Short mmCIF file of C-alpha atoms in Angstrom, two decimals:
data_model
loop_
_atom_site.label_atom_id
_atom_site.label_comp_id
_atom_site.label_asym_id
_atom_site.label_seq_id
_atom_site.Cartn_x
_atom_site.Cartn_y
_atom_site.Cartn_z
CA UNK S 1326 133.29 123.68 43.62
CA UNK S 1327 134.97 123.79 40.43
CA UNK S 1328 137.33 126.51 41.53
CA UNK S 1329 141.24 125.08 42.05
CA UNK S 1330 143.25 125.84 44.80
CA UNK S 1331 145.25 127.77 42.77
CA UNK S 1332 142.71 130.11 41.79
CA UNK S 1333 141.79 130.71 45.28
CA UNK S 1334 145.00 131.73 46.13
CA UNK S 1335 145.62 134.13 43.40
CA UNK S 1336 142.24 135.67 44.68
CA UNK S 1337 139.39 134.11 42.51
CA UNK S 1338 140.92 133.54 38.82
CA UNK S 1339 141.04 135.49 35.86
CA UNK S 1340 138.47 137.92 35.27
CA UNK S 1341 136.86 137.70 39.01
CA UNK S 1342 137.42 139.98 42.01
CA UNK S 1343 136.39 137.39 44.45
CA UNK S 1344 137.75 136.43 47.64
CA UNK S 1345 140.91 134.08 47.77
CA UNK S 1346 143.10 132.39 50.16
CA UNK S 1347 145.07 134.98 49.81
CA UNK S 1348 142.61 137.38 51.98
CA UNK S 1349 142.36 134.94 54.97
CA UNK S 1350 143.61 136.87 57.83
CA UNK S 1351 146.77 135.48 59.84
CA UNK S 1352 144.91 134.69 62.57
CA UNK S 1353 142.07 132.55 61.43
CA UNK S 1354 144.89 130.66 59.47
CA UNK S 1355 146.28 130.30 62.56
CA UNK S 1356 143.20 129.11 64.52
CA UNK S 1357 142.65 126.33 61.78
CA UNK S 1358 145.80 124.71 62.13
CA UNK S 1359 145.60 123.98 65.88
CA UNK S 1360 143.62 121.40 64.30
CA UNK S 1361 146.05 119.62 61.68
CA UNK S 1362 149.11 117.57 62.30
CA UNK S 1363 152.36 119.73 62.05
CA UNK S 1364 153.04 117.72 58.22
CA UNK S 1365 149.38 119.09 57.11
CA UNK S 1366 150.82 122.77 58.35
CA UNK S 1367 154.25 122.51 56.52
CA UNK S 1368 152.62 121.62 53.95
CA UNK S 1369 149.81 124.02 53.61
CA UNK S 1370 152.25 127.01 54.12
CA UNK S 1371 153.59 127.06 50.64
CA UNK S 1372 150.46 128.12 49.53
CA UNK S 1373 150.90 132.07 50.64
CA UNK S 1374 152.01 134.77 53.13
CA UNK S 1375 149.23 134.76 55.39
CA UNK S 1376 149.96 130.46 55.28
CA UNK S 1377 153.25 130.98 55.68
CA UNK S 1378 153.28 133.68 58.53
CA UNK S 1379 150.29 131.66 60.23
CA UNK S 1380 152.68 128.47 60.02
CA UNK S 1381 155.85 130.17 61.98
CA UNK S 1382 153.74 131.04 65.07
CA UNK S 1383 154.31 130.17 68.34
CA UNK S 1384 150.83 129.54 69.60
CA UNK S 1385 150.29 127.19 66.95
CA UNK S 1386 153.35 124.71 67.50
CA UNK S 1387 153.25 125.66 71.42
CA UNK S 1388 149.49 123.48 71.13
CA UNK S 1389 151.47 120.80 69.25
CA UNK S 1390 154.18 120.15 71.96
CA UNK S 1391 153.90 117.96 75.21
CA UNK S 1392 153.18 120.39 78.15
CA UNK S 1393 155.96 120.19 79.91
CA UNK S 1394 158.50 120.27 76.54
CA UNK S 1395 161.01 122.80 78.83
CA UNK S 1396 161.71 119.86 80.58
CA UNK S 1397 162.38 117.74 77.93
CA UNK S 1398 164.46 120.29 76.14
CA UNK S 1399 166.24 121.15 79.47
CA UNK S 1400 167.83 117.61 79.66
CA UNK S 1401 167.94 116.51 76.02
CA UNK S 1402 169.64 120.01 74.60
CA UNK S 1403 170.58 122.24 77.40
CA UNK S 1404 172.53 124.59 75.01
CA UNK S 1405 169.52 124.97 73.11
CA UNK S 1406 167.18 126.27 75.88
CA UNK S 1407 169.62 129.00 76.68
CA UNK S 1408 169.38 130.40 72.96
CA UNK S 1409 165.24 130.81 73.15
CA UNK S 1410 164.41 129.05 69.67
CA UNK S 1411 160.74 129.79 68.39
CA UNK S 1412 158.06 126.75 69.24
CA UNK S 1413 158.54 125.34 65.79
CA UNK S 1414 162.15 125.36 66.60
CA UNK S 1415 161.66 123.45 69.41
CA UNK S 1416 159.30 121.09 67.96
CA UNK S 1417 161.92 120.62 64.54
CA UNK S 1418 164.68 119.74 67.37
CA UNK S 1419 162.40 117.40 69.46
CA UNK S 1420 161.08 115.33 66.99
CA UNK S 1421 164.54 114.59 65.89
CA UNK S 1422 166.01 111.58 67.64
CA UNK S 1423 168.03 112.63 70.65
CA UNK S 1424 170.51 110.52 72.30
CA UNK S 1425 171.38 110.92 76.21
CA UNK S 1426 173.31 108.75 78.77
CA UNK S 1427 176.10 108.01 77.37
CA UNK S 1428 174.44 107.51 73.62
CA UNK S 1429 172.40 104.25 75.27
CA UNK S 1430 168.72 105.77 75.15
CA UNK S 1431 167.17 108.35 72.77
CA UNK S 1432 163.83 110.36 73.01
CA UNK S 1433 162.05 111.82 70.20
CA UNK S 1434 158.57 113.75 69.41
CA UNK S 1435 155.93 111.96 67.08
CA UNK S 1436 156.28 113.72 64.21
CA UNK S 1437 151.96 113.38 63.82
CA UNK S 1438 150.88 113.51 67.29
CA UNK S 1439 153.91 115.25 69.51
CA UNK S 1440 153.76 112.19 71.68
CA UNK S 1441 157.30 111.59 73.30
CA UNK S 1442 158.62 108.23 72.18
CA UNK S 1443 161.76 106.41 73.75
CA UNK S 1444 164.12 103.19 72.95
CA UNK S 1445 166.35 102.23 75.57
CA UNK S 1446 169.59 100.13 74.26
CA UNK S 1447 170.75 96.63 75.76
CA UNK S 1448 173.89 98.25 76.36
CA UNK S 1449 172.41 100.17 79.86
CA UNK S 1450 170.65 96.66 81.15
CA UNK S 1451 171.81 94.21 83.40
CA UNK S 1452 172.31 91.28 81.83
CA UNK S 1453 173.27 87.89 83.61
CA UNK S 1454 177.03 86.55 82.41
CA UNK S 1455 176.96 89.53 79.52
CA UNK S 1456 180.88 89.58 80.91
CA UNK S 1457 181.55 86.14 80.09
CA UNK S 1458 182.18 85.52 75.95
CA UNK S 1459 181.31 81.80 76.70
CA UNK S 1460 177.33 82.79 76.70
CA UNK S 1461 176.99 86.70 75.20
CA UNK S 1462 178.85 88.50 72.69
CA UNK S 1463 178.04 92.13 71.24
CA UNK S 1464 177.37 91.98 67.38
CA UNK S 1465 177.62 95.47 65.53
CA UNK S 1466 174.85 95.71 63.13
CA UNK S 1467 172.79 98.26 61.64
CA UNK S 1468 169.38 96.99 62.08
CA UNK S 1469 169.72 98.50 65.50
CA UNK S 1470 169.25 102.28 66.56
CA UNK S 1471 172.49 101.81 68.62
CA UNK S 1472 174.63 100.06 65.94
CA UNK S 1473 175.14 96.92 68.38
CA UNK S 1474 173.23 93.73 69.71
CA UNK S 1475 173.73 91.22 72.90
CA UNK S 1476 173.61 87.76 70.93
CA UNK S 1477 172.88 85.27 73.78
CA UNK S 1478 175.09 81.93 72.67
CA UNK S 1479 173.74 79.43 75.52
CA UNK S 1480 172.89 80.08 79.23
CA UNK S 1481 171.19 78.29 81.46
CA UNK S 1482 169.74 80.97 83.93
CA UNK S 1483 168.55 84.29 81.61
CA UNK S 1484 168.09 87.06 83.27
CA UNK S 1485 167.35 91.02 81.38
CA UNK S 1486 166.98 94.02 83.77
CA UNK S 1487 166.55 97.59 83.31
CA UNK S 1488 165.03 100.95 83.90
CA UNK S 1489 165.02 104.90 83.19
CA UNK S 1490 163.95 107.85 84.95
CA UNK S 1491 162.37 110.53 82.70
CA UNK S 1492 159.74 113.24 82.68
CA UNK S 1493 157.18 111.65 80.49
CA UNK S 1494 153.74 113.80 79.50
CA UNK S 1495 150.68 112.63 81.56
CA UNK S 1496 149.04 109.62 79.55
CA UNK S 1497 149.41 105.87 78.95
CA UNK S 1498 152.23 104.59 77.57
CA UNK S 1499 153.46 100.92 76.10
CA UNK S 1500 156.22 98.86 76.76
CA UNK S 1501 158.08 96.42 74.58
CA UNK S 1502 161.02 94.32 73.96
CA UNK S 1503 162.61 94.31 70.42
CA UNK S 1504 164.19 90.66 70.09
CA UNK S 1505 165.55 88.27 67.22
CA UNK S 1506 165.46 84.58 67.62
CA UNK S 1507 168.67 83.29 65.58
CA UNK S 1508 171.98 85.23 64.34
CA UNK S 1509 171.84 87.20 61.48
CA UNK S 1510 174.33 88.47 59.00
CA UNK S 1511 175.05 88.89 55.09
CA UNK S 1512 176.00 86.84 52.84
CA UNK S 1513 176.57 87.94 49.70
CA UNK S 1514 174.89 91.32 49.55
CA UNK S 1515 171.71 88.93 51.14
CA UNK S 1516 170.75 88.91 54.96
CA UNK S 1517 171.14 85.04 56.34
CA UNK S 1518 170.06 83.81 60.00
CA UNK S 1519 171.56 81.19 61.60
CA UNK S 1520 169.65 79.14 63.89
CA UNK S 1521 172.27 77.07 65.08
CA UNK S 1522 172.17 77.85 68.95
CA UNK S 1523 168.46 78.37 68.60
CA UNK S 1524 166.96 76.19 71.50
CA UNK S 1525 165.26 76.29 74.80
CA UNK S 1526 162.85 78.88 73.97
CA UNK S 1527 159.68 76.35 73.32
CA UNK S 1528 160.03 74.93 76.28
CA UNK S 1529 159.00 77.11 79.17
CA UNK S 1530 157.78 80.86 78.66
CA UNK S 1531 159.59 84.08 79.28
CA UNK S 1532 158.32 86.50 81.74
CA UNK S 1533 158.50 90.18 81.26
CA UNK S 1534 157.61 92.21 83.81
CA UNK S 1535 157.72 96.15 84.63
CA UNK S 1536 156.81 98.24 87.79
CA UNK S 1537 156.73 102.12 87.94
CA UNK S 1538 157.50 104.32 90.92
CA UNK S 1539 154.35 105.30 91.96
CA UNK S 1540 153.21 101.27 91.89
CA UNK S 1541 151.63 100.25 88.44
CA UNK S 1542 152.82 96.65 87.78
CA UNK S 1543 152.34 94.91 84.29
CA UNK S 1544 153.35 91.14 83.04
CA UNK S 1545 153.17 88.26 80.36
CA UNK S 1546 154.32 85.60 79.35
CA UNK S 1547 155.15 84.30 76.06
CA UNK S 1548 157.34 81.05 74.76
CA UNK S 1549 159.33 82.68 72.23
CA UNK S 1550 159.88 79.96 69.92
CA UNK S 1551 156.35 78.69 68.99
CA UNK S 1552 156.46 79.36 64.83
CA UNK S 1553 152.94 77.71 64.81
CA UNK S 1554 150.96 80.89 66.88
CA UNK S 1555 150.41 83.84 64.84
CA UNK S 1556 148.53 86.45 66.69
CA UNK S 1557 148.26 90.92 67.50
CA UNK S 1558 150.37 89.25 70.69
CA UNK S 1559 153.58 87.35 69.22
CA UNK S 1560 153.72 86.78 65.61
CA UNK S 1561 156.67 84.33 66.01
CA UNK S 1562 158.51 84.06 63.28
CA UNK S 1563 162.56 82.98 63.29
CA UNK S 1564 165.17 85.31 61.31
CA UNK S 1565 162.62 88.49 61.86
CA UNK S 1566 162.75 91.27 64.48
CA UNK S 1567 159.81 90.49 67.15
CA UNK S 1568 158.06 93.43 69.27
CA UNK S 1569 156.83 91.79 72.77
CA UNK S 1570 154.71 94.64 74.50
CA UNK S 1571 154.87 94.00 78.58
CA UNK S 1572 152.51 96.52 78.91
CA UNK S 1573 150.48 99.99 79.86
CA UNK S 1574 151.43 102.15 82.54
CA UNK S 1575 149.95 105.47 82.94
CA UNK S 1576 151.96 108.71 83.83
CA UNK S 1577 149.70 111.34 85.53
CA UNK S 1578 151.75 114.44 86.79
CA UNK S 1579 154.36 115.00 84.12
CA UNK S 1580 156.58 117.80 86.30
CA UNK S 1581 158.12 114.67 88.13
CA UNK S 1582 159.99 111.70 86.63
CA UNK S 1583 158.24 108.80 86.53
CA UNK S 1584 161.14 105.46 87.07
CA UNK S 1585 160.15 102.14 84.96
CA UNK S 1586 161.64 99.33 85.74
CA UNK S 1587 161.09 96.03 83.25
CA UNK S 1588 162.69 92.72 82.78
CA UNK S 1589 162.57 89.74 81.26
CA UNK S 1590 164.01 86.12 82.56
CA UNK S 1591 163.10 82.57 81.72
CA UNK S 1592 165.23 81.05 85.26
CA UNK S 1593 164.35 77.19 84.70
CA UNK S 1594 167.51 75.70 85.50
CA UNK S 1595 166.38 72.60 84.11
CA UNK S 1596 167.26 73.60 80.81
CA UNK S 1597 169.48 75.51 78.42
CA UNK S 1598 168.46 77.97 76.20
CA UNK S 1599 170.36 80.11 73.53
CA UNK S 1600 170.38 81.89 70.16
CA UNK S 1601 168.47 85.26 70.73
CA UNK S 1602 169.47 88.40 70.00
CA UNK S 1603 168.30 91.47 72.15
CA UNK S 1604 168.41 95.00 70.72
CA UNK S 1605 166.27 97.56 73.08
CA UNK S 1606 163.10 98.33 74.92
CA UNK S 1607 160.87 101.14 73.55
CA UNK S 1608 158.52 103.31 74.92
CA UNK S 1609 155.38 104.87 72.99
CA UNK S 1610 151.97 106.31 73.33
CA UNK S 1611 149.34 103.78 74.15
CA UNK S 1612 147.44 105.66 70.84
CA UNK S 1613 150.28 104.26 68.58
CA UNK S 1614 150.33 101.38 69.35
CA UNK S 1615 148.03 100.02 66.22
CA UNK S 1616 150.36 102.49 63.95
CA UNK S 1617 153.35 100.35 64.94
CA UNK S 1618 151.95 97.27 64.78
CA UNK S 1619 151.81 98.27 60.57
CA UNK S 1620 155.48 99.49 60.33
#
């Protein structure tokens, strides 16, 4: 017990001709790290050959990619499938943050888990009067993955529509929308909201909705402006980034796409409502869900 990992490695210390790390064969390395997270393997291979050898192989990082990961690397890096990278490879390129269609969704690999993660940018939804500057205008910022926001000014009948095909792993997967009640900016070197179109969101609730191909159909409601409620649902707080999950739908053959289509629309005409900011719609593993609740 009072040994150091050091002295294991070197084979036992000074003066002893004991086992070490060092004598651990490849492939029982190997077989331990189908067990660890890939940042518990990078880091354990610095400690020798056998480590090191053990944490280049493909049957290790093969067990720590989604099954169907030719797919994915198929239609996120064409190029790259044609050049046969190693699994780890594959797995560094995955986890990175890919961008497709036209730069307005990205798809990446949990670095932890190797559960495939997407955000999907306002920029592909159909948004009611986005074309007329009298109720939306872009704003370039970078507090979004896609450098750009719809502000919403003041509309009377709000309407946010979209969807993506994609061939997600078999499991359950969560929905949300990322909004921003006020407009922000800097001041100064300091970030400022302004809250002067803020209104109509106390009123009646939002709906968000989404539906998948094969018929799974989730939906909530929430009033967005309600700074008294304080829950794991809608922490409401103006001037901060807001994560509304619509919620769970469950992929189970993962060599077809499965479509989602979501929404979100508050169509009282009886009232105005404007000063909200939409960014994007991401979608996760159910199992992170508590992890990015924390972020």
């Amino acid at each position: 017990m009072g040994a150091s990992l050091s002295n294991l490695t070197d084979g036992g210390g000074s003066g002893t001709a004991g086992p070490g790390l060092g004598d651990i064969p490849e492939s029982c390395v190997a077989c331990v790290f189908l067990y660890l997270t890939p940042p518990e393997i990078c880091n354990l291979a610095r400690l020798n050959r056998a480590f090191r050898g053990a944490a280049s192989s493909d049957s290790v990082w093969e067990a720590k990619l989604p099954p169907n990961y030719q797919n994915l690397l198929q239609k996120l890096s064409p190029d790259a499938a044609l050049q046969n990278p190693s699994k780890k490879d594959i797995f560094a390129l995955l986890s990175r943050r890919i961008l497709f269609d036209d730069s307005t969704k990205e798809v990446w690999l949990d670095r932890v888990t190797g559960g495939v993660c997407m955000s999907i940018s306002a920029k592909c939804m159909s948004i009611t009067g986005i074309e007329d500057r009298r109720y939306w205008n872009w704003i370039p910022t970078e507090e979004s993955r896609f450098h750009v926001v719809a502000y919403l000014q003041q509309i009377w009948w709000f309407e946010v529509d979209g969807g993506v095909k994609f061939h997600f792993p078999a499991g359950a997967y969560c929905l949300f929308f990322r909004l921003h009640l006020g407009k922000f900016s800097k001041r100064l070197g300091r970030r400022v909201s302004n809250f002067e179109h803020t209104h109509g969101w106390d009123i009646k609730p939002v709906k968000f909705e989404l539906s998948t191909s094969d018929g799974q159909q989730a939906f909530c409601e929430c009033c967005l402006d309600e700074p008294e409620k304080d829950d794991s649902f809608c922490s409401i707080r103006r001037g901060c980034w807001v994560e509304y999950e619509v919620g769970e739908f469950i992929v189970n053959n993962s060599d077809v796409e499965t479509e989602i289509r979501f929404s979100m629309k508050q169509i009282d005409c009886t009232h105005s409502k404007g000063g909200l900011c939409v960014d994007s719609v991401s979608i996760i593993p159910s199992y992170l869900r508590e992890r990015r609740k924390k972020l």
